[in-house]
Amino acid sequence: MEHMLVISGSTSGSMSGLLGTFTEVFTWFITQITTLVTTVVSNPLLLLMTAVLMVGAAVAMFVRLLKSV
């Protein structure tokens, strides 16, 4: 499976080992987000659907704000 996160490194529990693990997880996360955004932007249908969903979410939040006042 290509998208599996495998964390390697120190298992001693030291602060540098923990920081290294967090760095590795953060790097993996950014790589996956970049892959997702590249896929959405390269496909016009996905881009249109994402835009429609974002606009719908923004309108729904705005309506909730107006009704709560």
Coordinates of C-alpha atoms in Angstrom, one line a residue:
M1 CA 0.0 0.0 0.0
E2 CA 1.6 3.2 -1.2
H3 CA 0.0 5.7 1.2
M4 CA 0.9 4.0 4.4
L5 CA 2.8 5.9 7.1
V6 CA 5.7 4.0 8.5
I7 CA 7.5 5.7 11.4
S8 CA 11.1 4.6 11.9
G9 CA 13.8 5.9 14.2
S10 CA 14.6 6.0 17.9
T11 CA 12.3 4.2 20.3
S12 CA 14.2 5.4 23.4
G13 CA 11.6 8.1 24.1
S14 CA 14.0 11.0 24.1
M15 CA 12.9 14.5 23.2
S16 CA 15.0 14.5 20.0
G17 CA 13.4 11.1 19.0
L18 CA 9.9 12.6 19.7
L19 CA 10.7 15.7 17.7
G20 CA 12.0 13.6 14.8
T21 CA 8.8 11.6 14.8
F22 CA 6.6 14.7 14.8
T23 CA 8.7 16.1 11.9
E24 CA 8.3 12.8 10.0
V25 CA 4.5 12.8 10.5
F26 CA 4.2 16.5 9.6
T27 CA 6.2 15.9 6.4
W28 CA 4.1 12.9 5.5
F29 CA 0.9 15.0 6.1
I30 CA 2.1 17.9 4.0
T31 CA 3.0 15.4 1.2
Q32 CA -0.5 13.8 1.2
I33 CA -2.2 17.2 1.3
T34 CA -0.1 18.3 -1.7
T35 CA -1.0 15.1 -3.6
L36 CA -4.7 15.7 -2.9
V37 CA -4.6 19.4 -3.9
T38 CA -2.7 18.5 -7.1
T39 CA -5.3 15.8 -8.0
V40 CA -8.2 18.2 -7.4
V41 CA -6.7 21.1 -9.3
S42 CA -5.8 18.9 -12.3
N43 CA -9.3 17.5 -12.6
P44 CA -11.9 20.2 -13.6
L45 CA -14.9 18.2 -12.4
L46 CA -13.3 17.7 -8.9
L47 CA -12.3 21.4 -8.9
L48 CA -15.9 22.5 -9.7
M49 CA -17.4 20.2 -7.0
T50 CA -14.9 21.3 -4.4
A51 CA -15.7 25.0 -5.2
V52 CA -19.5 24.3 -5.0
L53 CA -19.1 22.6 -1.7
M54 CA -16.9 25.4 -0.3
V55 CA -19.4 28.1 -1.4
G56 CA -22.3 26.1 0.0
A57 CA -20.5 25.7 3.4
A58 CA -19.7 29.5 3.5
V59 CA -23.4 30.3 2.7
A60 CA -24.6 27.9 5.3
M61 CA -22.3 29.4 8.0
F62 CA -23.4 32.9 7.0
V63 CA -27.1 32.0 7.3
R64 CA -26.5 30.4 10.7
L65 CA -24.8 33.5 11.9
L66 CA -27.7 35.7 10.7
K67 CA -30.3 33.4 12.3
S68 CA -28.5 33.3 15.6
V69 CA -28.6 37.1 16.1

